[in-house]
PDB file of C-alpha atoms and ligand atoms in Angstrom:
ATOM      1  CA  UNK A 447     115.753 119.942  51.123  1.00  0.00           C
ATOM      2  CA  UNK A 448     116.921 117.145  54.247  1.00  0.00           C
ATOM      3  CA  UNK A 449     114.374 115.433  55.901  1.00  0.00           C
ATOM      4  CA  UNK A 450     112.825 116.585  59.096  1.00  0.00           C
ATOM      5  CA  UNK A 451     114.317 114.209  62.353  1.00  0.00           C
ATOM      6  CA  UNK A 452     112.060 113.018  64.461  1.00  0.00           C
ATOM      7  CA  UNK A 453     113.266 112.565  68.007  1.00  0.00           C
ATOM      8  CA  UNK A 454     111.210 110.580  70.338  1.00  0.00           C
ATOM      9  CA  UNK A 455     111.139 111.618  74.114  1.00  0.00           C
ATOM     10  CA  UNK A 456     108.990 109.326  76.578  1.00  0.00           C
ATOM     11  CA  UNK A 457     108.248 109.634  80.693  1.00  0.00           C
ATOM     12  CA  UNK A 458     106.499 107.289  82.971  1.00  0.00           C
ATOM     13  CA  UNK A 459     103.085 107.504  84.941  1.00  0.00           C
ATOM     14  CA  UNK A 460     103.019 107.230  88.835  1.00  0.00           C
ATOM     15  CA  UNK A 461     104.226 103.672  90.238  1.00  0.00           C
ATOM     16  CA  UNK A 462     104.463 102.196  93.747  1.00  0.00           C
ATOM     17  CA  UNK A 463     101.902 103.974  95.013  1.00  0.00           C
ATOM     18  CA  UNK A 464     102.753 107.712  94.385  1.00  0.00           C
ATOM     19  CA  UNK A 465     100.175 110.167  93.083  1.00  0.00           C
ATOM     20  CA  UNK A 466     103.070 111.797  90.665  1.00  0.00           C
ATOM     21  CA  UNK A 467     105.798 111.286  88.374  1.00  0.00           C
ATOM     22  CA  UNK A 468     107.951 114.127  87.713  1.00  0.00           C
ATOM     23  CA  UNK A 469     109.459 111.879  84.433  1.00  0.00           C
ATOM     24  CA  UNK A 470     105.947 112.013  82.387  1.00  0.00           C
ATOM     25  CA  UNK A 471     105.237 115.501  84.193  1.00  0.00           C
ATOM     26  CA  UNK A 472     108.544 117.208  82.371  1.00  0.00           C
ATOM     27  CA  UNK A 473     108.102 115.215  79.263  1.00  0.00           C
ATOM     28  CA  UNK A 474     104.627 117.008  78.870  1.00  0.00           C
ATOM     29  CA  UNK A 475     105.963 120.290  79.817  1.00  0.00           C
ATOM     30  CA  UNK A 476     108.932 119.825  76.824  1.00  0.00           C
ATOM     31  CA  UNK A 477     105.976 118.955  74.317  1.00  0.00           C
ATOM     32  CA  UNK A 478     104.688 122.113  75.346  1.00  0.00           C
ATOM     33  CA  UNK A 479     107.123 124.466  74.707  1.00  0.00           C
ATOM     34  CA  UNK A 480     108.914 122.607  72.007  1.00  0.00           C
ATOM     35  CA  UNK A 481     110.046 124.766  69.201  1.00  0.00           C
ATOM     36  CA  UNK A 482     113.223 122.549  68.221  1.00  0.00           C
ATOM     37  CA  UNK A 483     114.909 121.934  65.072  1.00  0.00           C
ATOM     38  CA  UNK A 484     113.290 118.239  64.748  1.00  0.00           C
ATOM     39  CA  UNK A 485     109.768 116.503  65.011  1.00  0.00           C
ATOM     40  CA  UNK A 486     109.094 115.923  68.738  1.00  0.00           C
ATOM     41  CA  UNK A 487     107.078 112.583  69.534  1.00  0.00           C
ATOM     42  CA  UNK A 488     106.115 112.268  73.190  1.00  0.00           C
ATOM     43  CA  UNK A 489     104.220 109.630  75.269  1.00  0.00           C
ATOM     44  CA  UNK A 490     104.044 108.755  78.927  1.00  0.00           C
ATOM     45  CA  UNK A 491     104.280 105.195  79.420  1.00  0.00           C
ATOM     46  CA  UNK A 492     102.562 102.779  81.554  1.00  0.00           C
ATOM     47  CA  UNK A 493     104.998 101.797  84.708  1.00  0.00           C
ATOM     48  CA  UNK A 494     104.254  97.742  83.537  1.00  0.00           C
ATOM     49  CA  UNK A 495     106.989  95.348  82.380  1.00  0.00           C
ATOM     50  CA  UNK A 496     104.644  94.282  79.165  1.00  0.00           C
ATOM     51  CA  UNK A 497     102.779  97.490  78.443  1.00  0.00           C
ATOM     52  CA  UNK A 498     105.675 100.022  78.663  1.00  0.00           C
ATOM     53  CA  UNK A 499     108.076  97.499  76.417  1.00  0.00           C
ATOM     54  CA  UNK A 500     105.500  97.263  73.801  1.00  0.00           C
ATOM     55  CA  UNK A 501     104.551 100.877  73.585  1.00  0.00           C
ATOM     56  CA  UNK A 502     108.235 101.341  73.037  1.00  0.00           C
ATOM     57  CA  UNK A 503     108.518  99.155  70.196  1.00  0.00           C
ATOM     58  CA  UNK A 504     105.005 100.797  68.669  1.00  0.00           C
ATOM     59  CA  UNK A 505     106.551 103.570  69.060  1.00  0.00           C
ATOM     60  CA  UNK A 506     110.126 103.460  67.112  1.00  0.00           C
ATOM     61  CA  UNK A 507     107.908 101.092  64.559  1.00  0.00           C
ATOM     62  CA  UNK A 508     105.431 103.831  63.928  1.00  0.00           C
ATOM     63  CA  UNK A 509     107.958 107.095  64.214  1.00  0.00           C
ATOM     64  CA  UNK A 510     111.367 106.008  62.854  1.00  0.00           C
ATOM     65  CA  UNK A 511     112.799 108.277  65.165  1.00  0.00           C
ATOM     66  CA  UNK A 512     116.580 109.364  64.783  1.00  0.00           C
ATOM     67  CA  UNK A 513     116.874 110.284  68.843  1.00  0.00           C
ATOM     68  CA  UNK A 514     115.128 108.222  71.286  1.00  0.00           C
ATOM     69  CA  UNK A 515     115.435 109.519  74.664  1.00  0.00           C
ATOM     70  CA  UNK A 516     113.348 107.358  77.503  1.00  0.00           C
ATOM     71  CA  UNK A 517     112.994 109.065  81.006  1.00  0.00           C
ATOM     72  CA  UNK A 518     111.765 108.120  84.373  1.00  0.00           C
ATOM     73  CA  UNK A 519     112.004 109.044  87.938  1.00  0.00           C
ATOM     74  CA  UNK A 520     114.440 107.738  90.095  1.00  0.00           C
ATOM     75  CA  UNK A 521     113.303 109.017  93.835  1.00  0.00           C
ATOM     76  CA  UNK A 522     116.432 109.635  96.143  1.00  0.00           C
ATOM     77  CA  UNK A 523     118.868 110.364  93.641  1.00  0.00           C
ATOM     78  CA  UNK A 524     119.695 113.972  93.913  1.00  0.00           C
ATOM     79  CA  UNK A 525     120.989 114.842  90.235  1.00  0.00           C
ATOM     80  CA  UNK A 526     119.822 114.587  86.917  1.00  0.00           C
ATOM     81  CA  UNK A 527     121.087 110.587  85.820  1.00  0.00           C
ATOM     82  CA  UNK A 528     122.294 110.085  82.272  1.00  0.00           C
ATOM     83  CA  UNK A 529     122.162 106.161  82.096  1.00  0.00           C
ATOM     84  CA  UNK A 530     124.819 104.928  80.171  1.00  0.00           C
ATOM     85  CA  UNK A 531     124.446 100.838  80.780  1.00  0.00           C
ATOM     86  CA  UNK A 532     120.947  98.775  80.485  1.00  0.00           C
ATOM     87  CA  UNK A 533     121.390  95.579  81.498  1.00  0.00           C
ATOM     88  CA  UNK A 534     119.184  92.288  79.660  1.00  0.00           C
ATOM     89  CA  UNK A 535     117.613  91.979  83.812  1.00  0.00           C
ATOM     90  CA  UNK A 536     114.402  91.918  85.225  1.00  0.00           C
ATOM     91  CA  UNK A 537     114.342  91.746  89.320  1.00  0.00           C
ATOM     92  CA  UNK A 538     111.378  93.250  90.377  1.00  0.00           C
ATOM     93  CA  UNK A 539     111.433  94.497  93.966  1.00  0.00           C
ATOM     94  CA  UNK A 540     108.163  95.926  93.841  1.00  0.00           C
ATOM     95  CA  UNK A 541     105.173  94.907  91.802  1.00  0.00           C
ATOM     96  CA  UNK A 542     104.626  96.996  88.545  1.00  0.00           C
ATOM     97  CA  UNK A 543     101.118  98.728  87.989  1.00  0.00           C
ATOM     98  CA  UNK A 544      99.518  95.698  86.384  1.00  0.00           C
ATOM     99  CA  UNK A 545     100.888  93.593  89.643  1.00  0.00           C
ATOM    100  CA  UNK A 546     103.499  91.533  87.951  1.00  0.00           C
ATOM    101  CA  UNK A 547     106.758  90.760  89.630  1.00  0.00           C
ATOM    102  CA  UNK A 548     109.209  88.920  87.914  1.00  0.00           C
ATOM    103  CA  UNK A 549     112.473  87.909  89.574  1.00  0.00           C
ATOM    104  CA  UNK A 550     115.571  87.335  87.383  1.00  0.00           C
ATOM    105  CA  UNK A 551     113.866  86.933  83.678  1.00  0.00           C
ATOM    106  CA  UNK A 552     116.051  88.778  81.309  1.00  0.00           C
ATOM    107  CA  UNK A 553     114.025  91.762  79.733  1.00  0.00           C
ATOM    108  CA  UNK A 554     114.789  90.369  75.566  1.00  0.00           C
ATOM    109  CA  UNK A 555     115.094  86.559  75.921  1.00  0.00           C
ATOM    110  CA  UNK A 556     118.133  85.080  73.775  1.00  0.00           C
ATOM    111  CA  UNK A 557     120.188  89.238  73.796  1.00  0.00           C
ATOM    112  CA  UNK A 558     123.266  90.177  75.666  1.00  0.00           C
ATOM    113  CA  UNK A 559     123.802  90.609  78.877  1.00  0.00           C
ATOM    114  CA  UNK A 560     123.857  94.132  78.187  1.00  0.00           C
ATOM    115  CA  UNK A 561     123.982  97.249  75.873  1.00  0.00           C
ATOM    116  CA  UNK A 562     125.285 101.146  76.148  1.00  0.00           C
ATOM    117  CA  UNK A 563     123.520 104.021  75.436  1.00  0.00           C
ATOM    118  CA  UNK A 564     124.415 105.771  72.052  1.00  0.00           C
ATOM    119  CA  UNK A 565     123.456 108.605  73.619  1.00  0.00           C
ATOM    120  CA  UNK A 566     126.422 111.550  74.277  1.00  0.00           C
ATOM    121  CA  UNK A 567     126.088 110.708  77.639  1.00  0.00           C
ATOM    122  CA  UNK A 568     129.240 112.659  79.187  1.00  0.00           C
ATOM    123  CA  UNK A 569     128.345 115.369  76.652  1.00  0.00           C
ATOM    124  CA  UNK A 570     124.657 115.377  78.147  1.00  0.00           C
ATOM    125  CA  UNK A 571     126.083 115.982  81.828  1.00  0.00           C
ATOM    126  CA  UNK A 572     128.385 118.617  81.496  1.00  0.00           C
ATOM    127  CA  UNK A 573     125.452 120.503  79.136  1.00  0.00           C
ATOM    128  CA  UNK A 574     122.868 120.417  82.000  1.00  0.00           C
ATOM    129  CA  UNK A 575     125.453 121.038  84.706  1.00  0.00           C
ATOM    130  CA  UNK A 576     126.626 124.217  81.546  1.00  0.00           C
ATOM    131  CA  UNK A 577     122.723 125.246  82.877  1.00  0.00           C
ATOM    132  CA  UNK A 578     123.216 124.967  86.296  1.00  0.00           C
ATOM    133  CA  UNK A 579     121.120 121.690  87.105  1.00  0.00           C
ATOM    134  CA  UNK A 580     122.569 118.814  89.219  1.00  0.00           C
ATOM    135  CA  UNK A 581     123.517 116.043  86.488  1.00  0.00           C
ATOM    136  CA  UNK A 582     125.740 113.335  86.281  1.00  0.00           C
ATOM    137  CA  UNK A 583     126.603 110.284  84.273  1.00  0.00           C
ATOM    138  CA  UNK A 584     125.302 106.959  85.779  1.00  0.00           C
ATOM    139  CA  UNK A 585     125.993 103.432  85.707  1.00  0.00           C
ATOM    140  CA  UNK A 586     122.847 101.675  86.703  1.00  0.00           C
ATOM    141  CA  UNK A 587     119.536 102.171  85.724  1.00  0.00           C
ATOM    142  CA  UNK A 588     118.065  99.776  88.035  1.00  0.00           C
ATOM    143  CA  UNK A 589     116.250  96.342  87.170  1.00  0.00           C
ATOM    144  CA  UNK A 590     113.052  97.685  87.384  1.00  0.00           C
ATOM    145  CA  UNK A 591     110.578  98.994  84.566  1.00  0.00           C
ATOM    146  CA  UNK A 592     112.467 101.512  83.437  1.00  0.00           C
ATOM    147  CA  UNK A 593     115.931  99.335  82.676  1.00  0.00           C
ATOM    148  CA  UNK A 594     113.568  97.367  80.995  1.00  0.00           C
ATOM    149  CA  UNK A 595     112.550 100.093  78.687  1.00  0.00           C
ATOM    150  CA  UNK A 596     116.141 101.440  78.259  1.00  0.00           C
ATOM    151  CA  UNK A 597     117.434  97.703  77.253  1.00  0.00           C
ATOM    152  CA  UNK A 598     114.026  97.427  75.372  1.00  0.00           C
ATOM    153  CA  UNK A 599     114.686 100.715  72.935  1.00  0.00           C
ATOM    154  CA  UNK A 600     118.489 100.205  72.589  1.00  0.00           C
ATOM    155  CA  UNK A 601     117.148  96.643  71.172  1.00  0.00           C
ATOM    156  CA  UNK A 602     114.320  98.209  68.964  1.00  0.00           C
ATOM    157  CA  UNK A 603     116.392 100.949  67.051  1.00  0.00           C
ATOM    158  CA  UNK A 604     118.576 100.732  64.017  1.00  0.00           C
ATOM    159  CA  UNK A 605     122.381 101.069  64.752  1.00  0.00           C
ATOM    160  CA  UNK A 606     122.196 104.872  63.724  1.00  0.00           C
ATOM    161  CA  UNK A 607     119.725 105.989  66.088  1.00  0.00           C
ATOM    162  CA  UNK A 608     121.379 107.131  69.032  1.00  0.00           C
ATOM    163  CA  UNK A 609     119.179 106.180  72.070  1.00  0.00           C
ATOM    164  CA  UNK A 610     119.198 105.980  75.739  1.00  0.00           C
ATOM    165  CA  UNK A 611     117.857 107.124  79.295  1.00  0.00           C
ATOM    166  CA  UNK A 612     117.804 109.622  81.547  1.00  0.00           C
ATOM    167  CA  UNK A 613     116.465 109.257  85.166  1.00  0.00           C
ATOM    168  CA  UNK A 614     115.145 112.435  87.719  1.00  0.00           C
ATOM    169  CA  UNK A 615     115.226 113.138  90.839  1.00  0.00           C
ATOM    170  CA  UNK A 616     111.565 114.117  92.556  1.00  0.00           C
ATOM    171  CA  UNK A 617     110.304 117.276  91.476  1.00  0.00           C
ATOM    172  CA  UNK A 618     109.530 119.819  94.405  1.00  0.00           C
ATOM    173  CA  UNK A 619     105.801 119.960  93.074  1.00  0.00           C
ATOM    174  CA  UNK A 620     104.834 116.458  94.238  1.00  0.00           C
ATOM    175  CA  UNK A 621     107.956 114.648  96.083  1.00  0.00           C
ATOM    176  CA  UNK A 622     107.381 113.152  99.012  1.00  0.00           C
ATOM    177  CA  UNK A 623     108.681 114.695 102.129  1.00  0.00           C
ATOM    178  CA  UNK A 624     112.348 114.170 103.083  1.00  0.00           C
ATOM    179  CA  UNK A 625     113.316 113.454  99.523  1.00  0.00           C
ATOM    180  CA  UNK A 626     116.210 115.476  97.350  1.00  0.00           C
ATOM    181  CA  UNK A 627     114.367 117.291  94.594  1.00  0.00           C
ATOM    182  CA  UNK A 628     114.875 119.891  91.798  1.00  0.00           C
ATOM    183  CA  UNK A 629     112.158 122.412  90.226  1.00  0.00           C
ATOM    184  CA  UNK A 630     109.791 120.563  87.626  1.00  0.00           C
ATOM    185  CA  UNK A 631     111.003 123.945  85.023  1.00  0.00           C
ATOM    186  CA  UNK A 632     114.540 122.705  85.817  1.00  0.00           C
ATOM    187  CA  UNK A 633     114.114 118.562  84.920  1.00  0.00           C
ATOM    188  CA  UNK A 634     112.387 120.019  81.602  1.00  0.00           C
ATOM    189  CA  UNK A 635     114.979 122.078  80.838  1.00  0.00           C
ATOM    190  CA  UNK A 636     117.420 119.286  81.405  1.00  0.00           C
ATOM    191  CA  UNK A 637     115.299 117.225  78.929  1.00  0.00           C
ATOM    192  CA  UNK A 638     115.189 119.825  76.580  1.00  0.00           C
ATOM    193  CA  UNK A 639     119.045 120.233  76.851  1.00  0.00           C
ATOM    194  CA  UNK A 640     119.673 116.490  76.557  1.00  0.00           C
ATOM    195  CA  UNK A 641     117.539 116.503  73.209  1.00  0.00           C
ATOM    196  CA  UNK A 642     119.577 119.653  71.703  1.00  0.00           C
ATOM    197  CA  UNK A 643     122.651 118.238  72.858  1.00  0.00           C
ATOM    198  CA  UNK A 644     121.875 114.882  70.574  1.00  0.00           C
ATOM    199  CA  UNK A 645     120.485 117.279  67.687  1.00  0.00           C
ATOM    200  CA  UNK A 646     123.785 119.010  67.463  1.00  0.00           C
ATOM    201  CA  UNK A 647     125.481 115.698  67.587  1.00  0.00           C
ATOM    202  CA  UNK A 648     127.808 115.939  70.043  1.00  0.00           C
ATOM    203  CA  UNK A 649     130.263 113.467  70.839  1.00  0.00           C
ATOM    204  CA  UNK A 650     131.895 112.047  74.190  1.00  0.00           C
ATOM    205  CA  UNK A 651     135.457 111.306  72.304  1.00  0.00           C
ATOM    206  CA  UNK A 652     138.184 111.577  74.996  1.00  0.00           C
ATOM    207  CA  UNK A 653     135.837 113.234  77.690  1.00  0.00           C
ATOM    208  CA  UNK A 654     136.781 111.659  81.262  1.00  0.00           C
ATOM    209  CA  UNK A 655     132.919 111.072  83.115  1.00  0.00           C
ATOM    210  CA  UNK A 656     133.509 107.261  84.661  1.00  0.00           C
ATOM    211  CA  UNK A 657     133.489 106.196  88.004  1.00  0.00           C
ATOM    212  CA  UNK A 658     135.928 104.852  90.334  1.00  0.00           C
ATOM    213  CA  UNK A 659     133.334 103.221  92.119  1.00  0.00           C
TER     214      UNK A 659
HETATM  215  N1  PCA B1172     111.149 104.775  87.614  1.00  0.00           N
HETATM  216  C1  PCA B1172     110.749 103.559  87.583  1.00  0.00           C
HETATM  217  C2  PCA B1172     109.844 102.469  86.740  1.00  0.00           C
HETATM  218  C3  PCA B1172     109.198 104.059  86.408  1.00  0.00           C
HETATM  219  C4  PCA B1172     109.673 105.135  86.802  1.00  0.00           C
HETATM  220  O1  PCA B1172     109.365 106.338  86.573  1.00  0.00           O
HETATM  221  C5  PCA B1172     112.101 103.136  87.620  1.00  0.00           C
HETATM  222  O2  PCA B1172     113.381 103.660  87.444  1.00  0.00           O
HETATM  223  O3  PCA B1172     112.145 101.541  86.990  1.00  0.00           O
END
């Protein structure tokens, strides 16, 4: 019998004075309906530099997942953004939920400037689009808590683990006025597709999908 695989899926709590965060809500929705071919571990992380990174490291240590997909809100984006590049940089434009606002510090001292997601990012974006949900590959996850958790996760896992980050737009449910949205059900479906695409061992080999600018 082969060992049952473990998938770690995380979202975030609300931040910046907002009342909701669709990433945490969507992760809870995926967990509630999960019937996939792996053990699913989910968590909703605090939007704090210290707490989120510690929680990610603890979850990886405790559950030894073979797939890690962290998610967060990118308010203003129109599509599900499968992030390709994590930078070893914190430059917080607003304070985190602890009131901390580090400027120009590394996420992980002494570590390389950047790291690539090891998820099949192009295959995931294509599969989500195939389900009729807007999705793209993104080349920046910003320099706030999401990028910090993304970089931390890539540092924390062994090299054979597929790990990465997905930014989601506002959900129709709970969006501030005037923001681009997707239905929360579509956001949850997109995360589920990301897991399934990774579980079947998708490989981006040869797929175009970069950005001209
Ligand atoms: N989005 C923020 C932090 C938490 C979240 O959901 C970000 O993009 O960094």
